[in-house]
Coordinates of C-alpha atoms in Angstrom, one line a residue:
M1 CA 14.6 137.9 -45.6
S2 CA 13.6 135.9 -48.7
L3 CA 14.5 132.4 -49.6
P4 CA 16.8 132.0 -52.7
P5 CA 15.4 130.4 -55.8
G6 CA 15.7 126.6 -55.8
T7 CA 15.1 126.2 -52.1
P8 CA 13.6 122.7 -51.6
D9 CA 10.3 122.1 -49.9
L10 CA 10.2 120.2 -46.6
E11 CA 8.3 117.2 -47.9
V12 CA 11.0 116.3 -50.4
L13 CA 13.7 116.8 -47.8
D14 CA 11.7 114.4 -45.6
L15 CA 11.7 111.8 -48.4
L16 CA 15.4 112.1 -48.8
V17 CA 16.0 111.5 -45.1
S18 CA 13.7 108.5 -45.3
V19 CA 15.8 107.1 -48.1
A20 CA 18.9 107.6 -46.1
E21 CA 17.4 105.9 -43.0
L22 CA 15.8 103.0 -44.8
G23 CA 18.2 102.4 -47.7
S24 CA 15.8 102.2 -50.6
L25 CA 13.2 104.2 -52.5
G26 CA 10.6 101.5 -52.0
A27 CA 10.9 101.5 -48.2
A28 CA 10.7 105.3 -48.2
A29 CA 7.6 105.1 -50.4
R30 CA 5.9 102.7 -47.9
R31 CA 6.7 105.0 -45.0
H32 CA 5.2 108.0 -46.7
G33 CA 2.3 106.1 -48.3
I34 CA 3.1 107.0 -51.9
S35 CA 4.4 104.9 -54.9
Q36 CA 8.0 104.2 -55.5
P37 CA 8.0 105.9 -58.9
A38 CA 6.6 109.0 -57.2
V39 CA 9.5 109.0 -54.7
G40 CA 12.0 108.6 -57.5
M41 CA 10.5 111.5 -59.5
R42 CA 10.6 113.8 -56.5
I43 CA 14.2 113.0 -55.6
S44 CA 15.2 113.5 -59.2
A45 CA 13.4 116.9 -59.2
L46 CA 15.3 117.8 -56.0
E47 CA 18.6 116.8 -57.6
R48 CA 17.9 119.1 -60.6
R49 CA 16.9 121.9 -58.3
L50 CA 20.1 121.6 -56.2
R51 CA 22.2 120.7 -59.2
L52 CA 23.7 117.8 -57.2
R53 CA 23.5 114.0 -57.5
L54 CA 22.1 112.9 -54.2
I55 CA 21.5 109.1 -54.7
D56 CA 23.2 106.3 -56.4
R57 CA 20.5 103.9 -57.6
G58 CA 21.3 100.2 -57.9
P59 CA 19.6 96.8 -58.3
T60 CA 19.9 96.1 -54.5
G61 CA 18.9 99.5 -53.2
S62 CA 19.7 103.2 -53.1
A63 CA 22.7 104.8 -51.4
L64 CA 23.4 108.4 -50.7
T65 CA 26.2 110.1 -52.4
D66 CA 28.6 112.2 -50.4
A67 CA 26.6 115.2 -51.5
G68 CA 23.3 113.5 -50.6
A69 CA 24.6 112.6 -47.1
A70 CA 25.7 116.3 -46.6
V71 CA 22.2 117.5 -47.7
V72 CA 20.5 115.1 -45.3
E73 CA 22.6 116.4 -42.4
L74 CA 21.9 120.0 -43.4
G75 CA 18.2 119.2 -43.8
R76 CA 17.6 117.5 -40.5
P77 CA 17.5 120.7 -38.4
V78 CA 15.3 122.3 -41.1
L79 CA 12.8 119.4 -40.7
A80 CA 13.0 119.7 -36.9
A81 CA 12.2 123.4 -37.2
G82 CA 9.3 122.5 -39.5
L83 CA 7.9 120.1 -37.0
A84 CA 8.2 122.7 -34.2
L85 CA 6.4 125.1 -36.4
M86 CA 3.5 122.8 -37.0
D87 CA 3.3 121.8 -33.3
G88 CA 3.1 125.5 -32.5
V89 CA 0.3 126.0 -35.0
A90 CA -1.6 123.0 -33.6
N91 CA -1.3 124.5 -30.1
L92 CA -2.7 127.8 -31.5
H93 CA -5.7 125.9 -32.9
R94 CA -6.2 124.2 -29.6
E95 CA -6.1 127.5 -27.8
L96 CA -8.5 129.2 -30.3
S97 CA -10.8 126.1 -30.4
P98 CA -10.5 124.5 -26.9
Q99 CA -11.2 120.8 -26.7
L100 CA -12.1 118.4 -23.8
H101 CA -11.6 114.7 -24.1
V102 CA -13.4 112.6 -21.5
I103 CA -14.3 108.9 -21.2
A104 CA -17.3 107.5 -19.3
S105 CA -18.9 104.2 -18.4
K106 CA -21.8 103.1 -20.4
T107 CA -24.6 103.9 -17.9
I108 CA -23.2 107.3 -17.2
A109 CA -22.7 108.0 -20.9
D110 CA -26.3 107.1 -21.7
H111 CA -28.1 108.6 -18.8
R112 CA -26.1 111.4 -17.2
I113 CA -23.4 112.8 -19.6
P114 CA -25.9 114.3 -22.1
Q115 CA -27.3 116.7 -19.4
W116 CA -23.9 117.5 -18.0
L117 CA -22.5 118.3 -21.4
A118 CA -25.6 120.5 -22.2
A119 CA -24.9 122.5 -19.1
L120 CA -21.2 122.8 -20.0
R121 CA -22.1 123.9 -23.5
K122 CA -24.0 126.9 -22.0
L123 CA -21.0 127.8 -19.9
R124 CA -18.4 127.3 -22.6
P125 CA -20.1 127.4 -26.1
E126 CA -16.7 127.5 -27.9
L127 CA -15.6 124.1 -26.3
A128 CA -15.5 121.0 -28.4
V129 CA -16.0 117.8 -26.4
E130 CA -14.9 114.3 -27.4
L131 CA -16.5 111.5 -25.5
D132 CA -15.4 107.8 -25.4
V133 CA -17.6 105.1 -23.9
A134 CA -16.3 102.0 -22.2
N135 CA -16.9 99.9 -19.1
S136 CA -15.6 101.2 -15.7
Q137 CA -12.5 99.1 -15.7
Q138 CA -11.5 100.3 -19.2
V139 CA -12.3 103.9 -18.2
T140 CA -10.0 103.5 -15.1
T141 CA -7.2 102.1 -17.2
A142 CA -7.4 104.9 -19.7
V143 CA -7.2 107.6 -17.0
R144 CA -4.4 105.7 -15.1
D145 CA -2.4 105.4 -18.4
R146 CA -3.0 109.2 -19.1
E147 CA -4.8 108.4 -22.4
V148 CA -7.6 110.7 -21.1
A149 CA -7.4 113.3 -18.4
L150 CA -11.0 112.9 -17.0
G151 CA -13.2 109.8 -16.6
F152 CA -16.5 108.9 -15.1
V153 CA -17.1 105.5 -13.6
E154 CA -19.6 103.6 -11.5
G155 CA -18.9 101.1 -8.7
P156 CA -18.8 100.5 -5.0
Q157 CA -15.2 101.8 -4.4
A158 CA -13.0 104.5 -5.8
P159 CA -10.3 103.2 -8.2
A160 CA -7.0 102.8 -6.3
G161 CA -4.3 105.3 -7.0
L162 CA -6.5 107.9 -8.7
G163 CA -8.1 111.1 -7.6
S164 CA -11.9 111.0 -7.5
R165 CA -15.1 112.8 -6.5
V166 CA -18.5 111.2 -5.8
L167 CA -21.2 112.8 -7.9
V168 CA -24.3 110.7 -6.9
A169 CA -25.4 107.4 -5.6
D170 CA -27.2 105.1 -8.0
E171 CA -29.8 102.5 -7.0
L172 CA -29.7 99.0 -8.5
V173 CA -32.8 96.9 -8.6
V174 CA -33.6 93.3 -9.3
V175 CA -36.0 92.8 -12.3
V176 CA -37.7 89.8 -13.9
A177 CA -40.0 89.1 -16.7
P178 CA -43.8 89.2 -15.9
T179 CA -43.9 85.4 -16.3
H180 CA -41.1 84.8 -13.8
P181 CA -42.2 83.3 -10.4
W182 CA -40.6 86.2 -8.6
A183 CA -42.9 88.7 -10.4
T184 CA -45.8 87.8 -8.2
R185 CA -43.9 86.6 -5.2
A186 CA -45.2 88.1 -1.9
R187 CA -42.1 87.3 0.2
P188 CA -38.9 89.4 -0.3
V189 CA -35.9 87.7 -1.9
S190 CA -33.1 87.1 0.7
P191 CA -29.5 88.0 0.0
R192 CA -28.5 84.3 0.1
E193 CA -31.3 83.4 -2.3
L194 CA -30.2 86.0 -4.8
A195 CA -26.6 84.9 -4.5
D196 CA -27.6 81.3 -5.2
T197 CA -29.7 82.3 -8.3
P198 CA -28.1 82.4 -11.8
L199 CA -28.5 86.0 -13.0
V200 CA -28.0 87.9 -16.2
W201 CA -24.8 89.7 -15.5
R202 CA -22.9 92.5 -17.2
E203 CA -19.4 91.7 -18.6
K204 CA -16.3 91.6 -16.4
G205 CA -15.0 95.1 -15.7
S206 CA -18.5 96.7 -15.5
G207 CA -19.2 98.8 -12.5
T208 CA -22.6 97.3 -12.1
R209 CA -21.1 93.8 -12.0
D210 CA -18.5 94.8 -9.4
T211 CA -21.2 96.3 -7.2
V212 CA -23.5 93.4 -7.3
W213 CA -20.7 90.9 -6.9
A214 CA -19.4 92.7 -3.8
A215 CA -22.9 92.9 -2.2
L216 CA -23.7 89.2 -2.8
H217 CA -20.3 87.7 -2.0
I218 CA -20.9 88.6 1.6
H219 CA -23.7 86.1 1.6
G220 CA -22.0 83.4 -0.4
T221 CA -20.2 83.0 -3.7
P222 CA -22.6 84.1 -6.4
A223 CA -24.0 81.4 -8.7
R224 CA -22.6 80.9 -12.2
P225 CA -24.2 83.5 -14.5
A226 CA -27.1 82.6 -16.6
A227 CA -25.6 84.9 -19.2
E228 CA -22.9 87.6 -19.4
L229 CA -23.8 90.5 -21.8
G230 CA -22.0 93.7 -22.7
S231 CA -24.8 96.2 -22.9
A232 CA -27.9 97.2 -20.9
A233 CA -30.1 96.8 -23.9
A234 CA -29.1 93.2 -24.3
I235 CA -29.6 92.5 -20.6
L236 CA -33.1 94.0 -20.6
A237 CA -34.1 92.1 -23.7
T238 CA -32.7 88.8 -22.3
T239 CA -34.5 89.4 -19.0
R240 CA -37.8 90.1 -20.7
S241 CA -37.5 86.7 -22.4
G242 CA -37.7 85.1 -19.0
L243 CA -34.2 83.5 -19.0
A244 CA -33.2 84.8 -15.5
P245 CA -33.4 87.8 -13.2
A246 CA -31.0 90.7 -13.7
V247 CA -29.7 93.5 -11.4
V248 CA -29.6 96.8 -13.3
S249 CA -29.7 100.5 -12.5
R250 CA -33.1 102.0 -11.9
L251 CA -32.1 104.7 -14.4
I252 CA -31.9 102.0 -17.2
V253 CA -35.1 100.1 -16.3
A254 CA -37.5 102.9 -15.2
H255 CA -39.4 102.9 -18.5
E256 CA -39.7 99.1 -18.5
L257 CA -41.1 99.1 -15.0
R258 CA -43.7 101.8 -15.9
A259 CA -44.7 99.9 -19.0
G260 CA -44.9 96.6 -17.1
T261 CA -42.6 94.7 -19.4
L262 CA -40.4 94.0 -16.5
H263 CA -41.2 93.7 -12.8
E264 CA -39.1 94.9 -9.8
V265 CA -38.5 92.2 -7.2
D266 CA -38.8 93.0 -3.4
L267 CA -35.5 92.5 -1.6
A268 CA -34.9 91.8 2.1
D269 CA -34.0 95.0 4.0
S270 CA -30.5 93.5 4.7
L271 CA -29.5 93.7 1.0
V272 CA -28.8 97.3 -0.2
L273 CA -27.7 97.5 -3.8
T274 CA -26.2 100.9 -4.5
R275 CA -23.1 102.2 -6.3
K276 CA -21.5 105.5 -6.7
F277 CA -21.0 107.6 -9.9
R278 CA -17.6 109.2 -9.7
A279 CA -15.4 111.5 -11.6
I280 CA -11.8 110.2 -11.7
W281 CA -8.5 111.7 -12.7
H282 CA -4.7 111.2 -12.3
R283 CA -3.7 112.4 -8.9
S284 CA -0.9 114.6 -10.4
T285 CA -3.4 116.4 -12.7
P286 CA -6.7 117.2 -10.9
P287 CA -9.3 118.6 -13.3
S288 CA -9.1 122.3 -14.1
G289 CA -10.4 124.6 -16.8
P290 CA -13.2 122.9 -18.8
A291 CA -12.6 119.6 -17.1
G292 CA -13.1 121.2 -13.7
D293 CA -16.2 123.0 -14.9
L294 CA -17.7 119.7 -16.1
V295 CA -17.1 118.0 -12.7
D296 CA -18.5 120.9 -10.8
L297 CA -21.6 121.1 -13.1
A298 CA -22.2 117.4 -12.8
A299 CA -22.1 117.5 -9.0
R300 CA -24.5 120.5 -8.9
I301 CA -26.9 118.9 -11.3
E302 CA -27.0 115.6 -9.4
A303 CA -27.4 117.4 -6.0
A304 CA -30.5 119.1 -7.4
R305 CA -32.0 116.1 -9.0
P306 CA -35.1 114.6 -7.4
T307 CA -34.6 111.2 -5.8
V308 CA -36.0 108.3 -7.9
R309 CA -38.0 106.1 -5.6
R310 CA -39.6 102.7 -6.1
S311 CA -43.2 102.7 -7.3
P312 CA -45.6 100.8 -5.1
R313 CA -47.1 97.6 -6.4
D314 CA -50.5 97.7 -8.0

């Protein structure tokens, strides 16, 4: 089968349908992101090709002729078939070049995801991975709204209504600048004392913030923050300045502790600050294929990782 001479292309049929739906060449031009004269020229070329007058042009807009209305109705199923064709081609591309879209909290993205993805790359070298980074609350929302199939969050509890798998526990530590009184303090800081102290906090929605708040709230409502910051780097820099103590992941602050630019504060044994790193997904679509591989690899890597313990004081 071959198409007869004069068969219009799909793009100009789409323009004609837009003129029919919107009532003017200008509105159709805006929808398609081209100039109004370009729309007029293409419709005129279509009229010559079909040897039909399709549009009556007037000062207040453009109206389809009877022939134009008939061509629009004949063209709609053709456009629908064209869309189906391109959707099928896109699916073929996805099958030939598989992709995985995940979203992770900031700490996990900075300190865990790179190793997990490197292991996944060895297992599936053809896989393209897209990673979004947000705080734990935003990650949970994206998974719950099905914007992303797989997420990684940190926090004391699993997000309600979602499937999840604990990958590893993460230790949080209290740190201060070397000039802060707590840096040389011999007596451990009590839970109530920490709760009563203005701290440098992460922003609302952060898994670190939720964990610390839940642990301290048992001992009294935490004091008003000395500062609320949206990144670990900003928190470390602010804490180094001596403004206030901060509670951060040991993963984030390990280098600073070794270098002596920040000091870890002893806590009373009754205060344990840990949170869980979790993979999360919509309950109706548990991870499979590349997503399932990533979760399994992450769990195996974390199970084999040596435990990071506190360094003794000099």
